[in-house]
């Protein structure tokens, strides 16, 4: 194995650090690396939330810049001040991409291009591009390996493929120090409550229905967010530039099973679970082969049932955090009602 990179003293740009995984990653880095510095560049879209970082906002090692990754001048200036980049910023919700894919193309594809252009003209030593397991598309059996063809099915996943391949192209063409990560579905604290697990937990706490798409038999491989942060950390240290790494927990669960566990954990009645019309083009199953990142020395540590229970507890104990979001947003009706209404 090549020599490990030292990341102890890095000044790191985190894009999209006010979102779910980005804010967990900033906490993780500040907790584990006393000498690191972090600049968080976030536009604060509907999904960005500075409440996620309240406890670190006065930390001298942390700086927040509100701005858009598509702002070339701003990005160029920030790149002069950092040695590494971890790029999370994106539009991320599949249901929103079904209703309107425009922002996904502009942020996920074009925004990534702006960062890569700035990288070309900088001294930055490492650029971690956070992609997703959804780039491969769906499969009923078996597992996708990193060099399998990408066959995305949602507008979100297609935009992430654009970004993923653009990052790869900048490595091949210009030899830039880029590594790609493709994590599976994350869950944990600070996840915006439009996503499956926090939506179901918070709806159940409010006594509202849990809208389960289709038959509830779709499968995702659930990865606790802290395990994903450790994977990013490890790849920063040991990952090979120009490579992509799948990150999954080998933890495949049907949606119906998760819905039932949430209801049980909250001691609510199963009748809250309502089967609703399916998401358009709903991917049946995501599954990735993670031998490549295992070989680097990473494996998930959190056991799923315990991690789900502690996540549910976090939403129970942090009602102010999610109630504020839900009150602000008109959109918590239901995406499926919106797109079926539009099609009539
Ligand atoms: P999120 O939606 O919670 O957060 C996205 C953040 O990006 C927000 O803070 C938002 O304000 C910011 N942002 C959006 N557009 C921006 C722009 N133009 N300029 C600057 N900031 C902008 O997303 P997340 O769930 O934390 O996902 C982070 C990354 O990880 C994404 O790239 C996503 O595709 C990828 N990913 C997520 C998961 C998951 O399960 N959540 C799984 C695999 C990969
Ligand atoms: P989601 O959290 O949107 O992640 P992704 O689609 O990117 O994997 O959804 C996870 C699974 O939960 C997916 O199969 C769709 C399903 N789902 C529902 O059944 N009901 C819902 O209200 C939502 C948001 C998702």
Coordinates of C-alpha atoms and ligand atoms in Angstrom, one line a residue:
X1 CA 0.0 0.0 0.0
X2 CA 1.2 3.5 -0.8
X3 CA 2.3 5.8 2.0
X4 CA -0.7 7.2 4.0
X5 CA -1.6 10.9 3.4
X6 CA -1.3 13.1 6.5
X7 CA -4.6 14.8 7.0
X8 CA -4.1 16.0 10.6
X9 CA -3.1 19.6 9.7
X10 CA -5.2 20.1 6.6
X11 CA -7.4 23.1 5.9
X12 CA -10.3 21.5 4.3
X13 CA -13.1 22.9 2.2
X14 CA -16.4 21.1 2.8
X15 CA -19.1 21.9 0.2
X16 CA -22.7 21.4 1.4
X17 CA -21.6 21.2 5.0
X18 CA -24.9 22.5 6.3
X19 CA -26.7 19.5 5.0
X20 CA -27.1 16.0 6.5
X21 CA -23.9 14.2 5.8
X22 CA -21.8 17.3 5.4
X23 CA -22.7 18.5 8.9
X24 CA -22.1 15.0 10.4
X25 CA -18.7 15.0 8.6
X26 CA -17.7 18.4 10.0
X27 CA -18.5 17.2 13.5
X28 CA -16.6 14.1 12.9
X29 CA -13.5 15.8 11.7
X30 CA -13.4 18.5 14.4
X31 CA -13.9 15.8 17.0
X32 CA -11.1 13.6 15.7
X33 CA -8.6 16.0 14.3
X34 CA -7.8 18.8 16.8
X35 CA -5.5 20.6 14.4
X36 CA -7.6 20.5 11.2
X37 CA -9.4 23.6 9.9
X38 CA -12.7 23.5 8.0
X39 CA -14.3 26.0 5.7
X40 CA -17.9 25.1 5.0
X41 CA -19.3 26.5 1.7
X42 CA -23.0 26.2 1.6
X43 CA -25.7 28.0 -0.3
X44 CA -28.3 27.2 2.4
X45 CA -31.0 25.9 0.1
X46 CA -34.1 24.5 1.7
X47 CA -31.9 21.5 2.8
X48 CA -29.1 23.5 4.4
X49 CA -29.5 24.3 8.0
X50 CA -27.0 26.1 10.3
X51 CA -28.8 24.6 13.3
X52 CA -26.9 21.4 12.4
X53 CA -23.7 23.2 13.3
X54 CA -24.7 25.4 16.3
X55 CA -22.2 23.7 18.6
X56 CA -19.2 24.4 16.4
X57 CA -20.1 27.9 15.1
X58 CA -17.7 29.6 17.5
X59 CA -14.9 27.0 17.1
X60 CA -11.9 28.9 15.8
X61 CA -11.1 25.9 13.5
X62 CA -14.4 26.3 11.7
X63 CA -15.6 29.0 9.2
X64 CA -18.9 29.2 7.4
X65 CA -19.2 30.9 4.0
X66 CA -22.7 31.2 2.5
X67 CA -22.3 30.9 -1.2
X68 CA -23.0 28.9 -4.3
X69 CA -20.5 26.3 -5.7
X70 CA -21.4 27.7 -9.1
X71 CA -19.9 31.0 -8.2
X72 CA -16.5 30.7 -10.0
X73 CA -14.9 33.7 -8.4
X74 CA -15.8 32.7 -4.9
X75 CA -14.7 29.1 -5.5
X76 CA -11.4 30.2 -7.0
X77 CA -10.7 32.4 -3.9
X78 CA -11.6 29.7 -1.4
X79 CA -9.4 27.2 -3.3
X80 CA -6.4 29.4 -2.6
X81 CA -6.9 28.9 1.2
X82 CA -7.3 25.1 1.4
X83 CA -5.3 21.9 0.8
X84 CA -8.2 19.5 0.4
X85 CA -11.9 19.5 -0.7
X86 CA -14.7 17.1 0.3
X87 CA -17.6 17.9 -2.1
X88 CA -21.1 17.0 -0.8
X89 CA -23.1 20.0 -2.1
X90 CA -26.0 18.7 -4.3
X91 CA -29.7 18.6 -4.8
X92 CA -30.4 15.2 -3.3
X93 CA -34.1 14.2 -3.1
X94 CA -35.3 11.8 -5.8
X95 CA -38.9 12.8 -5.5
X96 CA -38.0 16.5 -6.1
X97 CA -36.0 15.5 -9.1
X98 CA -39.1 13.7 -10.5
X99 CA -41.1 17.0 -10.2
X100 CA -38.4 19.2 -11.6
X101 CA -34.9 18.1 -12.5
X102 CA -33.5 21.6 -13.5
X103 CA -31.8 22.4 -10.2
X104 CA -30.3 19.0 -10.1
X105 CA -28.5 19.5 -13.4
X106 CA -27.4 23.0 -12.5
X107 CA -26.1 22.1 -9.0
X108 CA -25.0 18.5 -9.3
X109 CA -23.5 18.6 -12.8
X110 CA -22.6 22.2 -13.5
X111 CA -21.7 23.0 -9.9
X112 CA -19.3 20.1 -9.8
X113 CA -17.8 21.3 -13.1
X114 CA -17.1 24.7 -11.6
X115 CA -15.3 23.1 -8.7
X116 CA -13.2 20.9 -11.0
X117 CA -12.2 23.9 -13.1
X118 CA -11.0 25.7 -10.0
X119 CA -9.2 22.5 -9.0
X120 CA -7.3 22.6 -12.3
X121 CA -5.8 26.0 -11.5
X122 CA -5.0 25.3 -7.8
X123 CA -2.4 23.6 -5.6
X124 CA -5.0 21.4 -3.9
X125 CA -3.7 18.0 -3.1
X126 CA -6.9 16.0 -2.7
X127 CA -10.5 16.3 -4.0
X128 CA -13.0 13.8 -2.6
X129 CA -16.1 13.7 -4.8
X130 CA -19.1 12.3 -2.9
X131 CA -21.2 10.4 -5.5
X132 CA -23.8 7.8 -4.7
X133 CA -24.6 4.1 -5.2
X134 CA -27.7 5.2 -7.2
X135 CA -25.4 5.9 -10.2
X136 CA -25.5 2.2 -11.0
X137 CA -29.3 1.9 -11.2
X138 CA -31.3 -0.9 -9.8
X139 CA -30.7 -4.7 -9.8
X140 CA -32.7 -7.6 -8.4
X141 CA -29.7 -9.8 -7.5
X142 CA -26.0 -9.5 -7.1
X143 CA -23.9 -6.4 -6.4
X144 CA -22.4 -3.6 -8.5
X145 CA -18.7 -3.3 -8.6
X146 CA -16.9 0.0 -9.2
X147 CA -16.1 -0.6 -12.8
X148 CA -19.6 -1.7 -13.8
X149 CA -21.5 0.4 -16.3
X150 CA -23.5 3.3 -14.7
X151 CA -27.2 3.1 -15.6
X152 CA -29.1 5.7 -13.5
X153 CA -32.9 5.7 -13.5
X154 CA -34.0 8.9 -11.7
X155 CA -33.2 12.4 -12.8
X156 CA -31.3 12.8 -9.4
X157 CA -29.1 9.7 -10.1
X158 CA -28.5 10.8 -13.7
X159 CA -27.3 14.2 -12.5
X160 CA -25.0 12.4 -10.0
X161 CA -23.6 10.3 -12.9
X162 CA -22.9 13.5 -14.8
X163 CA -20.9 14.8 -11.8
X164 CA -19.2 11.4 -11.1
X165 CA -18.0 11.0 -14.7
X166 CA -17.0 14.7 -14.9
X167 CA -14.8 14.2 -11.8
X168 CA -13.3 11.0 -13.4
X169 CA -12.7 12.9 -16.7
X170 CA -10.7 15.6 -14.9
X171 CA -8.5 12.9 -13.4
X172 CA -7.9 11.1 -16.7
X173 CA -7.5 14.3 -18.7
X174 CA -5.6 16.6 -16.3
X175 CA -4.3 14.1 -13.7
X176 CA -6.1 16.0 -10.9
X177 CA -6.0 14.3 -7.5
X178 CA -9.6 13.1 -7.4
X179 CA -11.2 10.2 -5.5
X180 CA -14.8 9.2 -5.9
X181 CA -17.0 7.7 -3.2
X182 CA -20.3 5.9 -3.9
X183 CA -22.1 5.5 -0.5
X184 CA -25.4 3.7 -0.1
X185 CA -28.4 5.2 1.8
X186 CA -27.3 7.0 4.9
X187 CA -29.4 7.6 8.0
X188 CA -28.8 9.3 11.4
X189 CA -29.1 12.7 13.1
X190 CA -29.7 15.9 11.1
X191 CA -31.3 14.2 8.1
X192 CA -33.8 16.5 6.4
X193 CA -37.2 15.1 7.2
X194 CA -38.4 14.6 3.6
X195 CA -36.2 11.5 3.4
X196 CA -37.7 8.1 4.2
X197 CA -36.4 7.4 7.8
X198 CA -36.7 10.9 9.3
X199 CA -40.1 11.5 7.5
X200 CA -41.5 8.3 8.9
X201 CA -40.1 8.9 12.4
X202 CA -41.3 12.5 12.6
X203 CA -44.7 11.8 11.0
X204 CA -45.2 8.9 13.5
X205 CA -44.3 11.3 16.4
X206 CA -46.9 13.7 15.1
X207 CA -49.5 10.9 14.7
X208 CA -49.6 11.4 10.9
X209 CA -49.7 8.7 8.3
X210 CA -46.5 7.1 7.0
X211 CA -46.8 7.1 3.2
X212 CA -45.2 3.8 2.0
X213 CA -44.7 3.7 -1.8
X214 CA -46.0 0.8 -3.8
X215 CA -45.9 -2.5 -1.9
X216 CA -43.1 -1.4 0.4
X217 CA -40.8 -4.1 -0.9
X218 CA -38.1 -1.9 -2.3
X219 CA -34.7 -2.6 -0.8
X220 CA -32.0 -0.1 0.3
X221 CA -28.6 -0.9 1.9
X222 CA -28.7 1.3 5.0
X223 CA -25.4 2.9 6.2
X224 CA -25.2 4.8 9.5
X225 CA -23.9 8.3 8.7
X226 CA -20.9 8.1 11.1
X227 CA -19.7 4.9 9.4
X228 CA -19.8 6.8 6.1
X229 CA -17.8 9.7 7.7
X230 CA -15.2 7.1 8.7
X231 CA -15.1 5.8 5.2
X232 CA -14.5 9.3 3.8
X233 CA -11.7 9.8 6.4
X234 CA -10.1 6.5 5.5
X235 CA -10.2 7.2 1.7
X236 CA -8.6 10.6 2.4
X237 CA -5.8 8.8 4.1
X238 CA -5.4 5.7 2.0
X239 CA -7.5 6.0 -1.2
X240 CA -5.8 5.9 -4.6
X241 CA -6.4 8.9 -6.8
X242 CA -8.4 8.3 -9.9
X243 CA -10.3 5.4 -8.2
X244 CA -14.0 5.1 -7.2
X245 CA -15.0 3.3 -3.9
X246 CA -18.3 1.8 -3.1
X247 CA -19.4 2.3 0.5
X248 CA -22.2 0.1 1.8
X249 CA -23.1 -1.6 5.0
X250 CA -24.3 -4.9 3.5
X251 CA -27.5 -4.2 5.3
X252 CA -30.3 -4.7 2.9
X253 CA -33.8 -4.0 4.3
X254 CA -37.2 -3.7 2.7
X255 CA -38.9 -0.4 3.3
X256 CA -41.9 -2.1 4.9
X257 CA -39.6 -3.7 7.5
X258 CA -38.2 -0.3 8.4
X259 CA -41.6 1.3 8.6
X260 CA -42.8 -1.5 11.0
X261 CA -39.6 -1.1 13.2
X262 CA -40.1 2.6 13.5
X263 CA -43.7 2.2 14.5
X264 CA -42.7 -0.5 17.1
X265 CA -39.8 1.7 18.5
X266 CA -42.2 4.6 19.0
X267 CA -44.9 2.3 20.4
X268 CA -47.4 3.5 17.8
X269 CA -50.1 1.6 15.9
X270 CA -49.2 -0.2 12.6
X271 CA -52.3 1.4 11.1
X272 CA -50.3 4.6 10.7
X273 CA -48.5 2.9 7.7
X274 CA -50.5 3.7 4.5
X275 CA -49.7 2.1 1.2
X276 CA -49.7 4.9 -1.4
X277 CA -49.2 5.0 -5.2
X278 CA -45.6 4.1 -6.1
X279 CA -42.8 6.6 -6.9
X280 CA -42.4 7.0 -10.7
X281 CA -39.6 4.8 -11.9
X282 CA -39.0 3.6 -8.4
X283 CA -35.7 1.7 -8.2
X284 CA -36.3 -1.7 -6.7
X285 CA -33.0 -2.4 -5.1
X286 CA -29.5 -0.8 -4.7
X287 CA -26.6 -3.1 -3.8
X288 CA -22.9 -2.5 -4.0
X289 CA -19.8 -4.7 -3.7
X290 CA -17.6 -3.1 -1.1
X291 CA -14.5 -5.3 -1.2
X292 CA -12.4 -2.5 -2.6
X293 CA -12.9 -0.2 0.4
X294 CA -12.7 -3.2 2.8
X295 CA -9.3 -3.9 1.4
X296 CA -8.3 -0.3 2.4
X297 CA -9.2 -1.2 6.0
X298 CA -12.8 0.1 6.4
X299 CA -15.8 -1.7 7.5
X300 CA -19.1 -0.4 9.0
X301 CA -19.1 -0.6 12.8
X302 CA -22.7 0.3 13.7
X303 CA -25.2 -2.6 14.0
X304 CA -28.4 -1.6 12.1
X305 CA -31.0 -2.2 14.8
X306 CA -29.1 -0.3 17.4
X307 CA -28.3 2.5 15.0
X308 CA -31.9 2.8 14.0
X309 CA -33.0 2.8 17.6
X310 CA -30.5 5.6 18.5
X311 CA -31.6 7.6 15.4
X312 CA -35.2 7.3 16.3
X313 CA -34.3 8.5 19.8
X314 CA -32.4 11.5 18.4
X315 CA -35.5 12.7 16.6
X316 CA -37.6 12.1 19.8
X317 CA -35.1 14.2 21.8
X318 CA -34.7 16.9 19.2
X319 CA -38.3 17.8 18.3
X320 CA -37.4 21.5 18.0
X321 CA -34.9 20.8 15.3
X322 CA -37.4 19.1 12.9
X323 CA -40.6 20.9 13.9
X324 CA -39.0 24.2 12.9
X325 CA -38.2 22.7 9.5
X326 CA -41.6 21.1 9.0
X327 CA -43.4 24.4 10.0
X328 CA -41.3 26.3 7.5
X329 CA -42.0 24.0 4.6
X330 CA -45.3 23.8 2.8
X331 CA -44.0 20.8 1.0
X332 CA -44.7 18.2 3.6
X333 CA -48.0 17.2 2.0
X334 CA -46.6 14.4 -0.1
X335 CA -44.5 14.3 -3.2
X336 CA -46.4 11.4 -4.7
X337 CA -49.7 13.4 -4.5
X338 CA -48.0 16.2 -6.3
X339 CA -46.7 14.2 -9.2
X340 CA -49.9 12.1 -9.6
X341 CA -51.9 15.3 -9.6
X342 CA -49.7 16.8 -12.3
X343 CA -50.2 13.8 -14.5
X344 CA -54.0 13.9 -14.4
Ligands
LIG1 P1 -28.6 17.3 1.8 O1 -29.6 17.5 0.8 O2 -28.9 17.0 3.2 O3 -27.6 18.5 1.8 C1 -27.1 19.1 0.7 C2 -26.4 20.5 1.1 O4 -25.9 21.1 -0.1 C3 -27.4 21.5 1.7 O5 -26.8 22.0 2.9 C4 -27.5 22.5 0.6 O6 -27.8 23.9 1.2 C5 -26.2 22.5 -0.1 N1 -26.2 23.0 -1.5 C6 -27.1 22.6 -2.4 N2 -26.9 23.3 -3.5 C7 -25.8 24.1 -3.3 C8 -25.0 25.0 -4.1 N3 -25.3 25.2 -5.4 N4 -23.9 25.6 -3.5 C9 -23.6 25.3 -2.2 N5 -24.3 24.5 -1.4 C10 -25.4 23.9 -2.0 O7 -27.7 16.1 1.2 P2 -27.0 14.9 2.0 O8 -28.0 13.8 2.2 O9 -26.2 15.4 3.1 O10 -26.0 14.4 0.8 C11 -24.7 14.9 0.7 C12 -24.0 14.3 -0.6 O11 -24.0 12.9 -0.4 C13 -24.8 14.6 -1.9 O12 -23.8 14.8 -2.9 C14 -25.5 13.3 -2.1 O13 -25.8 13.1 -3.5 C15 -24.6 12.3 -1.5 N6 -25.2 11.0 -1.0 C16 -26.2 11.1 -0.1 C17 -26.7 9.9 0.4 C18 -27.8 9.9 1.5 O14 -28.3 8.8 1.8 N7 -28.2 11.0 2.0 C19 -26.2 8.7 0.0 C20 -25.2 8.6 -1.0 C21 -24.7 9.8 -1.5
LIG2 P1 -35.4 8.1 0.0 O1 -35.1 8.4 1.5 O2 -36.1 9.1 -0.8 O3 -34.0 7.6 -0.6 P2 -33.7 7.1 -2.1 O4 -34.9 7.0 -2.9 O5 -32.7 8.0 -2.6 O6 -33.1 5.7 -1.9 O7 -36.3 6.8 0.0 C1 -35.8 5.5 0.5 C2 -36.8 4.5 0.1 O8 -38.1 4.8 0.8 C3 -37.2 4.4 -1.3 O9 -37.4 3.1 -1.7 C4 -38.5 5.2 -1.4 C5 -39.1 4.9 -0.1 N1 -40.0 6.0 0.4 C6 -41.4 5.7 0.8 O10 -41.8 4.6 0.7 N2 -42.1 6.7 1.2 C7 -41.7 8.0 1.3 O11 -42.4 8.9 1.7 C8 -40.3 8.3 1.0 C9 -39.7 9.7 1.1 C10 -39.5 7.2 0.5

